[in-house]
Amino acid sequence: MASVSPVVAGQARVSPVYTPPRLRGRGYGGAVTAAISRAARESGAEQVLLFTDLANPTSNALYRRLGYRPLTDSQALTFRS
């Protein structure tokens, strides 16, 4: 499964992308990610964003094959009071 945000300022965000463990390795994740990315472009997105977990080399390799390229690393921090 995957979803995509509405296009805002020429950008759409793909999130989440998930394949149940028992169905992984069959191409479903790649097919759905490619289809939803294409749909975002056809809806007017000039840029399609996808945030990924750098610790997952399998999904990162797939996203690169689909044409996504890394731009920056980010990290979320929570401060406790």
mmCIF file of N, CA, C and O in Angstrom:
data_model
loop_
_atom_site.group_PDB
_atom_site.id
_atom_site.type_symbol
_atom_site.label_atom_id
_atom_site.label_comp_id
_atom_site.label_asym_id
_atom_site.label_seq_id
_atom_site.Cartn_x
_atom_site.Cartn_y
_atom_site.Cartn_z
ATOM 1 N N MET A 1 0.838 -1.169 0.000
ATOM 2 C CA MET A 1 0.000 0.000 0.000
ATOM 3 C C MET A 1 0.884 1.232 0.000
ATOM 4 O O MET A 1 2.032 1.189 0.445
ATOM 5 N N ALA A 2 0.350 2.301 -0.528
ATOM 6 C CA ALA A 2 1.034 3.589 -0.507
ATOM 7 C C ALA A 2 -0.017 4.667 -0.681
ATOM 8 O O ALA A 2 -1.097 4.415 -1.209
ATOM 9 N N SER A 3 0.308 5.847 -0.225
ATOM 10 C CA SER A 3 -0.576 6.985 -0.443
ATOM 11 C C SER A 3 0.272 8.169 -0.856
ATOM 12 O O SER A 3 1.492 8.145 -0.745
ATOM 13 N N VAL A 4 -0.401 9.197 -1.318
ATOM 14 C CA VAL A 4 0.303 10.404 -1.742
ATOM 15 C C VAL A 4 -0.520 11.600 -1.284
ATOM 16 O O VAL A 4 -1.751 11.556 -1.290
ATOM 17 N N SER A 5 0.175 12.639 -0.882
ATOM 18 C CA SER A 5 -0.496 13.859 -0.441
ATOM 19 C C SER A 5 -1.037 14.630 -1.637
ATOM 20 O O SER A 5 -0.598 14.410 -2.771
ATOM 21 N N PRO A 6 -1.956 15.550 -1.388
ATOM 22 C CA PRO A 6 -2.354 16.448 -2.479
ATOM 23 C C PRO A 6 -1.152 17.284 -2.931
ATOM 24 O O PRO A 6 -0.210 17.497 -2.165
ATOM 25 N N VAL A 7 -1.198 17.752 -4.149
ATOM 26 C CA VAL A 7 -0.131 18.602 -4.683
ATOM 27 C C VAL A 7 -0.274 19.995 -4.077
ATOM 28 O O VAL A 7 -1.333 20.611 -4.151
ATOM 29 N N VAL A 8 0.789 20.467 -3.430
ATOM 30 C CA VAL A 8 0.838 21.809 -2.856
ATOM 31 C C VAL A 8 2.144 22.439 -3.309
ATOM 32 O O VAL A 8 3.216 21.846 -3.130
ATOM 33 N N ALA A 9 2.050 23.621 -3.897
ATOM 34 C CA ALA A 9 3.234 24.343 -4.377
ATOM 35 C C ALA A 9 4.085 23.473 -5.300
ATOM 36 O O ALA A 9 5.312 23.504 -5.254
ATOM 37 N N GLY A 10 3.426 22.648 -6.103
ATOM 38 C CA GLY A 10 4.138 21.823 -7.077
ATOM 39 C C GLY A 10 4.766 20.560 -6.512
ATOM 40 O O GLY A 10 5.475 19.859 -7.216
ATOM 41 N N GLN A 11 4.481 20.251 -5.232
ATOM 42 C CA GLN A 11 5.086 19.071 -4.602
ATOM 43 C C GLN A 11 4.017 18.133 -4.052
ATOM 44 O O GLN A 11 2.981 18.574 -3.561
ATOM 45 N N ALA A 12 4.298 16.843 -4.116
ATOM 46 C CA ALA A 12 3.468 15.822 -3.497
ATOM 47 C C ALA A 12 4.390 14.893 -2.725
ATOM 48 O O ALA A 12 5.546 14.691 -3.099
ATOM 49 N N ARG A 13 3.883 14.342 -1.636
ATOM 50 C CA ARG A 13 4.694 13.462 -0.797
ATOM 51 C C ARG A 13 4.106 12.062 -0.775
ATOM 52 O O ARG A 13 2.933 11.877 -0.453
ATOM 53 N N VAL A 14 4.914 11.077 -1.114
ATOM 54 C CA VAL A 14 4.532 9.674 -1.033
ATOM 55 C C VAL A 14 4.765 9.215 0.401
ATOM 56 O O VAL A 14 5.864 9.350 0.929
ATOM 57 N N SER A 15 3.716 8.687 1.036
ATOM 58 C CA SER A 15 3.850 8.196 2.406
ATOM 59 C C SER A 15 2.521 7.625 2.858
ATOM 60 O O SER A 15 1.490 8.229 2.598
ATOM 61 N N PRO A 16 2.455 6.568 3.534
ATOM 62 C CA PRO A 16 3.511 5.585 3.733
ATOM 63 C C PRO A 16 3.563 4.609 2.565
ATOM 64 O O PRO A 16 2.639 4.539 1.767
ATOM 65 N N VAL A 17 4.619 3.859 2.501
ATOM 66 C CA VAL A 17 4.727 2.728 1.581
ATOM 67 C C VAL A 17 4.920 1.505 2.464
ATOM 68 O O VAL A 17 5.812 1.483 3.313
ATOM 69 N N TYR A 18 4.060 0.502 2.307
ATOM 70 C CA TYR A 18 4.145 -0.671 3.172
ATOM 71 C C TYR A 18 3.730 -1.918 2.403
ATOM 72 O O TYR A 18 2.736 -1.912 1.671
ATOM 73 N N THR A 19 4.502 -2.966 2.581
ATOM 74 C CA THR A 19 4.170 -4.287 2.075
ATOM 75 C C THR A 19 4.214 -5.251 3.251
ATOM 76 O O THR A 19 5.219 -5.280 3.970
ATOM 77 N N PRO A 20 3.163 -6.028 3.483
ATOM 78 C CA PRO A 20 3.194 -7.006 4.576
ATOM 79 C C PRO A 20 4.391 -7.950 4.416
ATOM 80 O O PRO A 20 4.740 -8.315 3.285
ATOM 81 N N PRO A 21 5.012 -8.318 5.519
ATOM 82 C CA PRO A 21 6.213 -9.165 5.443
ATOM 83 C C PRO A 21 6.055 -10.410 4.578
ATOM 84 O O PRO A 21 6.957 -10.763 3.825
ATOM 85 N N ARG A 22 4.918 -11.070 4.637
ATOM 86 C CA ARG A 22 4.749 -12.318 3.870
ATOM 87 C C ARG A 22 4.665 -12.095 2.365
ATOM 88 O O ARG A 22 4.788 -13.034 1.584
ATOM 89 N N LEU A 23 4.470 -10.828 1.938
ATOM 90 C CA LEU A 23 4.352 -10.531 0.507
ATOM 91 C C LEU A 23 5.561 -9.783 -0.047
ATOM 92 O O LEU A 23 5.571 -9.420 -1.230
ATOM 93 N N ARG A 24 6.559 -9.558 0.763
ATOM 94 C CA ARG A 24 7.737 -8.817 0.312
ATOM 95 C C ARG A 24 8.573 -9.643 -0.660
ATOM 96 O O ARG A 24 8.541 -10.859 -0.647
ATOM 97 N N GLY A 25 9.329 -8.940 -1.496
ATOM 98 C CA GLY A 25 10.207 -9.607 -2.448
ATOM 99 C C GLY A 25 9.516 -10.046 -3.722
ATOM 100 O O GLY A 25 10.097 -10.763 -4.529
ATOM 101 N N ARG A 26 8.273 -9.614 -3.926
ATOM 102 C CA ARG A 26 7.517 -10.010 -5.115
ATOM 103 C C ARG A 26 7.265 -8.857 -6.076
ATOM 104 O O ARG A 26 6.583 -9.022 -7.075
ATOM 105 N N GLY A 27 7.781 -7.674 -5.741
ATOM 106 C CA GLY A 27 7.625 -6.539 -6.631
ATOM 107 C C GLY A 27 6.419 -5.662 -6.357
ATOM 108 O O GLY A 27 6.207 -4.656 -7.041
ATOM 109 N N TYR A 28 5.612 -6.011 -5.353
ATOM 110 C CA TYR A 28 4.412 -5.218 -5.062
ATOM 111 C C TYR A 28 4.762 -3.802 -4.606
ATOM 112 O O TYR A 28 4.153 -2.826 -5.052
ATOM 113 N N GLY A 29 5.728 -3.687 -3.711
ATOM 114 C CA GLY A 29 6.117 -2.366 -3.208
ATOM 115 C C GLY A 29 6.625 -1.468 -4.323
ATOM 116 O O GLY A 29 6.275 -0.289 -4.399
ATOM 117 N N GLY A 30 7.448 -2.010 -5.190
ATOM 118 C CA GLY A 30 7.964 -1.229 -6.309
ATOM 119 C C GLY A 30 6.865 -0.823 -7.266
ATOM 120 O O GLY A 30 6.823 0.318 -7.739
ATOM 121 N N ALA A 31 5.949 -1.735 -7.540
ATOM 122 C CA ALA A 31 4.861 -1.435 -8.471
ATOM 123 C C ALA A 31 3.944 -0.352 -7.922
ATOM 124 O O ALA A 31 3.582 0.583 -8.644
ATOM 125 N N VAL A 32 3.582 -0.451 -6.657
ATOM 126 C CA VAL A 32 2.674 0.548 -6.084
ATOM 127 C C VAL A 32 3.375 1.898 -5.943
ATOM 128 O O VAL A 32 2.770 2.947 -6.162
ATOM 129 N N THR A 33 4.656 1.886 -5.602
ATOM 130 C CA THR A 33 5.391 3.154 -5.475
ATOM 131 C C THR A 33 5.538 3.820 -6.838
ATOM 132 O O THR A 33 5.352 5.034 -6.966
ATOM 133 N N ALA A 34 5.840 3.054 -7.858
ATOM 134 C CA ALA A 34 5.945 3.611 -9.212
ATOM 135 C C ALA A 34 4.603 4.165 -9.673
ATOM 136 O O ALA A 34 4.526 5.263 -10.228
ATOM 137 N N ALA A 35 3.517 3.421 -9.428
ATOM 138 C CA ALA A 35 2.194 3.855 -9.870
ATOM 139 C C ALA A 35 1.752 5.128 -9.164
ATOM 140 O O ALA A 35 1.242 6.059 -9.798
ATOM 141 N N ILE A 36 1.953 5.200 -7.869
ATOM 142 C CA ILE A 36 1.507 6.385 -7.127
ATOM 143 C C ILE A 36 2.390 7.592 -7.432
ATOM 144 O O ILE A 36 1.914 8.721 -7.475
ATOM 145 N N SER A 37 3.658 7.358 -7.684
ATOM 146 C CA SER A 37 4.551 8.455 -8.079
ATOM 147 C C SER A 37 4.140 9.009 -9.439
ATOM 148 O O SER A 37 4.099 10.224 -9.641
ATOM 149 N N ARG A 38 3.821 8.119 -10.363
ATOM 150 C CA ARG A 38 3.360 8.526 -11.692
ATOM 151 C C ARG A 38 2.039 9.295 -11.583
ATOM 152 O O ARG A 38 1.850 10.337 -12.226
ATOM 153 N N ALA A 39 1.131 8.822 -10.738
ATOM 154 C CA ALA A 39 -0.153 9.504 -10.552
ATOM 155 C C ALA A 39 0.051 10.906 -9.984
ATOM 156 O O ALA A 39 -0.644 11.849 -10.375
ATOM 157 N N ALA A 40 0.999 11.058 -9.069
ATOM 158 C CA ALA A 40 1.289 12.383 -8.504
ATOM 159 C C ALA A 40 1.779 13.328 -9.592
ATOM 160 O O ALA A 40 1.353 14.486 -9.667
ATOM 161 N N ARG A 41 2.661 12.845 -10.450
ATOM 162 C CA ARG A 41 3.168 13.678 -11.554
ATOM 163 C C ARG A 41 2.035 14.052 -12.507
ATOM 164 O O ARG A 41 1.932 15.185 -12.955
ATOM 165 N N GLU A 42 1.172 13.096 -12.793
ATOM 166 C CA GLU A 42 0.048 13.358 -13.691
ATOM 167 C C GLU A 42 -0.964 14.326 -13.078
ATOM 168 O O GLU A 42 -1.737 14.951 -13.800
ATOM 169 N N SER A 43 -0.954 14.449 -11.745
ATOM 170 C CA SER A 43 -1.842 15.382 -11.046
ATOM 171 C C SER A 43 -1.239 16.773 -10.933
ATOM 172 O O SER A 43 -1.807 17.641 -10.289
ATOM 173 N N GLY A 44 -0.048 16.951 -11.503
ATOM 174 C CA GLY A 44 0.562 18.268 -11.526
ATOM 175 C C GLY A 44 1.761 18.469 -10.626
ATOM 176 O O GLY A 44 2.309 19.566 -10.565
ATOM 177 N N ALA A 45 2.195 17.445 -9.915
ATOM 178 C CA ALA A 45 3.375 17.587 -9.053
ATOM 179 C C ALA A 45 4.629 17.705 -9.907
ATOM 180 O O ALA A 45 4.890 16.856 -10.750
ATOM 181 N N GLU A 46 5.368 18.769 -9.699
ATOM 182 C CA GLU A 46 6.656 18.925 -10.360
ATOM 183 C C GLU A 46 7.720 18.123 -9.620
ATOM 184 O O GLU A 46 8.689 17.667 -10.214
ATOM 185 N N GLN A 47 7.520 17.983 -8.309
ATOM 186 C CA GLN A 47 8.436 17.199 -7.473
ATOM 187 C C GLN A 47 7.615 16.213 -6.656
ATOM 188 O O GLN A 47 6.568 16.563 -6.119
ATOM 189 N N VAL A 48 8.107 14.991 -6.570
ATOM 190 C CA VAL A 48 7.481 13.971 -5.736
ATOM 191 C C VAL A 48 8.502 13.606 -4.667
ATOM 192 O O VAL A 48 9.619 13.183 -4.982
ATOM 193 N N LEU A 49 8.121 13.808 -3.414
ATOM 194 C CA LEU A 49 9.032 13.592 -2.289
ATOM 195 C C LEU A 49 8.730 12.265 -1.628
ATOM 196 O O LEU A 49 7.576 11.845 -1.532
ATOM 197 N N LEU A 50 9.779 11.615 -1.141
ATOM 198 C CA LEU A 50 9.630 10.350 -0.442
ATOM 199 C C LEU A 50 10.690 10.319 0.645
ATOM 200 O O LEU A 50 11.885 10.344 0.351
ATOM 201 N N PHE A 51 10.257 10.309 1.896
ATOM 202 C CA PHE A 51 11.188 10.221 3.017
ATOM 203 C C PHE A 51 11.379 8.747 3.332
ATOM 204 O O PHE A 51 10.425 7.983 3.359
ATOM 205 N N THR A 52 12.614 8.354 3.555
ATOM 206 C CA THR A 52 12.935 6.936 3.722
ATOM 207 C C THR A 52 13.825 6.718 4.936
ATOM 208 O O THR A 52 14.469 7.637 5.430
ATOM 209 N N ASP A 53 13.845 5.491 5.385
ATOM 210 C CA ASP A 53 14.689 5.095 6.508
ATOM 211 C C ASP A 53 16.055 4.680 5.958
ATOM 212 O O ASP A 53 16.165 3.697 5.227
ATOM 213 N N LEU A 54 17.085 5.425 6.286
ATOM 214 C CA LEU A 54 18.421 5.123 5.772
ATOM 215 C C LEU A 54 18.932 3.754 6.214
ATOM 216 O O LEU A 54 19.836 3.203 5.604
ATOM 217 N N ALA A 55 18.324 3.198 7.261
ATOM 218 C CA ALA A 55 18.747 1.892 7.755
ATOM 219 C C ALA A 55 18.150 0.741 6.941
ATOM 220 O O ALA A 55 18.424 -0.416 7.233
ATOM 221 N N ASN A 56 17.342 1.039 5.930
ATOM 222 C CA ASN A 56 16.716 -0.008 5.128
ATOM 223 C C ASN A 56 17.293 0.009 3.707
ATOM 224 O O ASN A 56 16.765 0.677 2.818
ATOM 225 N N PRO A 57 18.364 -0.732 3.475
ATOM 226 C CA PRO A 57 19.001 -0.701 2.155
ATOM 227 C C PRO A 57 18.124 -1.278 1.045
ATOM 228 O O PRO A 57 18.241 -0.873 -0.115
ATOM 229 N N THR A 58 17.219 -2.186 1.367
ATOM 230 C CA THR A 58 16.359 -2.790 0.350
ATOM 231 C C THR A 58 15.422 -1.747 -0.254
ATOM 232 O O THR A 58 15.355 -1.588 -1.476
ATOM 233 N N SER A 59 14.706 -1.023 0.602
ATOM 234 C CA SER A 59 13.783 -0.019 0.070
ATOM 235 C C SER A 59 14.542 1.132 -0.586
ATOM 236 O O SER A 59 14.114 1.655 -1.618
ATOM 237 N N ASN A 60 15.665 1.515 -0.023
ATOM 238 C CA ASN A 60 16.436 2.613 -0.619
ATOM 239 C C ASN A 60 16.933 2.257 -2.012
ATOM 240 O O ASN A 60 16.923 3.098 -2.911
ATOM 241 N N ALA A 61 17.360 1.027 -2.218
ATOM 242 C CA ALA A 61 17.797 0.596 -3.546
ATOM 243 C C ALA A 61 16.620 0.611 -4.526
ATOM 244 O O ALA A 61 16.766 1.031 -5.675
ATOM 245 N N LEU A 62 15.454 0.192 -4.061
ATOM 246 C CA LEU A 62 14.262 0.213 -4.906
ATOM 247 C C LEU A 62 13.923 1.634 -5.320
ATOM 248 O O LEU A 62 13.671 1.911 -6.496
ATOM 249 N N TYR A 63 13.919 2.561 -4.367
ATOM 250 C CA TYR A 63 13.570 3.945 -4.679
ATOM 251 C C TYR A 63 14.555 4.549 -5.682
ATOM 252 O O TYR A 63 14.155 5.284 -6.579
ATOM 253 N N ARG A 64 15.829 4.221 -5.559
ATOM 254 C CA ARG A 64 16.810 4.713 -6.537
ATOM 255 C C ARG A 64 16.522 4.155 -7.926
ATOM 256 O O ARG A 64 16.620 4.860 -8.923
ATOM 257 N N ARG A 65 16.160 2.866 -8.005
ATOM 258 C CA ARG A 65 15.818 2.267 -9.304
ATOM 259 C C ARG A 65 14.600 2.941 -9.929
ATOM 260 O O ARG A 65 14.478 3.004 -11.148
ATOM 261 N N LEU A 66 13.699 3.454 -9.094
ATOM 262 C CA LEU A 66 12.499 4.129 -9.596
ATOM 263 C C LEU A 66 12.764 5.578 -9.987
ATOM 264 O O LEU A 66 11.878 6.250 -10.499
ATOM 265 N N GLY A 67 13.980 6.065 -9.723
ATOM 266 C CA GLY A 67 14.323 7.424 -10.116
ATOM 267 C C GLY A 67 14.427 8.414 -8.975
ATOM 268 O O GLY A 67 14.765 9.577 -9.198
ATOM 269 N N TYR A 68 14.130 7.990 -7.765
ATOM 270 C CA TYR A 68 14.305 8.885 -6.622
ATOM 271 C C TYR A 68 15.798 9.025 -6.351
ATOM 272 O O TYR A 68 16.574 8.110 -6.605
ATOM 273 N N ARG A 69 16.189 10.189 -5.853
ATOM 274 C CA ARG A 69 17.592 10.385 -5.509
ATOM 275 C C ARG A 69 17.684 11.057 -4.148
ATOM 276 O O ARG A 69 16.832 11.875 -3.798
ATOM 277 N N PRO A 70 18.694 10.696 -3.374
ATOM 278 C CA PRO A 70 18.831 11.297 -2.041
ATOM 279 C C PRO A 70 19.208 12.773 -2.144
ATOM 280 O O PRO A 70 20.032 13.150 -2.981
ATOM 281 N N LEU A 71 18.577 13.579 -1.309
ATOM 282 C CA LEU A 71 18.885 15.007 -1.287
ATOM 283 C C LEU A 71 19.526 15.426 0.023
ATOM 284 O O LEU A 71 20.463 16.204 0.040
ATOM 285 N N THR A 72 19.005 14.929 1.123
ATOM 286 C CA THR A 72 19.519 15.339 2.423
ATOM 287 C C THR A 72 19.124 14.328 3.482
ATOM 288 O O THR A 72 18.181 13.560 3.290
ATOM 289 N N ASP A 73 19.836 14.325 4.558
ATOM 290 C CA ASP A 73 19.475 13.524 5.729
ATOM 291 C C ASP A 73 18.782 14.446 6.716
ATOM 292 O O ASP A 73 19.093 15.631 6.798
ATOM 293 N N SER A 74 17.843 13.901 7.454
ATOM 294 C CA SER A 74 17.195 14.686 8.501
ATOM 295 C C SER A 74 17.011 13.806 9.724
ATOM 296 O O SER A 74 17.084 12.580 9.648
ATOM 297 N N GLN A 75 16.786 14.462 10.829
ATOM 298 C CA GLN A 75 16.607 13.746 12.087
ATOM 299 C C GLN A 75 15.600 14.512 12.924
ATOM 300 O O GLN A 75 15.659 15.740 13.022
ATOM 301 N N ALA A 76 14.668 13.789 13.524
ATOM 302 C CA ALA A 76 13.685 14.413 14.416
ATOM 303 C C ALA A 76 14.172 14.261 15.859
ATOM 304 O O ALA A 76 14.582 13.179 16.270
ATOM 305 N N LEU A 77 14.115 15.323 16.595
ATOM 306 C CA LEU A 77 14.519 15.325 17.993
ATOM 307 C C LEU A 77 13.358 15.756 18.862
ATOM 308 O O LEU A 77 12.565 16.628 18.475
ATOM 309 N N THR A 78 13.238 15.156 20.020
ATOM 310 C CA THR A 78 12.225 15.543 20.990
ATOM 311 C C THR A 78 12.950 15.961 22.261
ATOM 312 O O THR A 78 13.769 15.200 22.784
ATOM 313 N N PHE A 79 12.644 17.141 22.734
ATOM 314 C CA PHE A 79 13.251 17.623 23.963
ATOM 315 C C PHE A 79 12.278 17.447 25.106
ATOM 316 O O PHE A 79 11.101 17.818 24.997
ATOM 317 N N ARG A 80 12.767 16.891 26.184
ATOM 318 C CA ARG A 80 11.934 16.688 27.362
ATOM 319 C C ARG A 80 12.130 17.862 28.312
ATOM 320 O O ARG A 80 13.219 18.378 28.471
ATOM 321 N N SER A 81 11.033 18.251 28.939
ATOM 322 C CA SER A 81 11.153 19.371 29.890
ATOM 323 C C SER A 81 11.210 18.890 31.316
ATOM 324 O O SER A 81 11.091 17.799 31.652
#
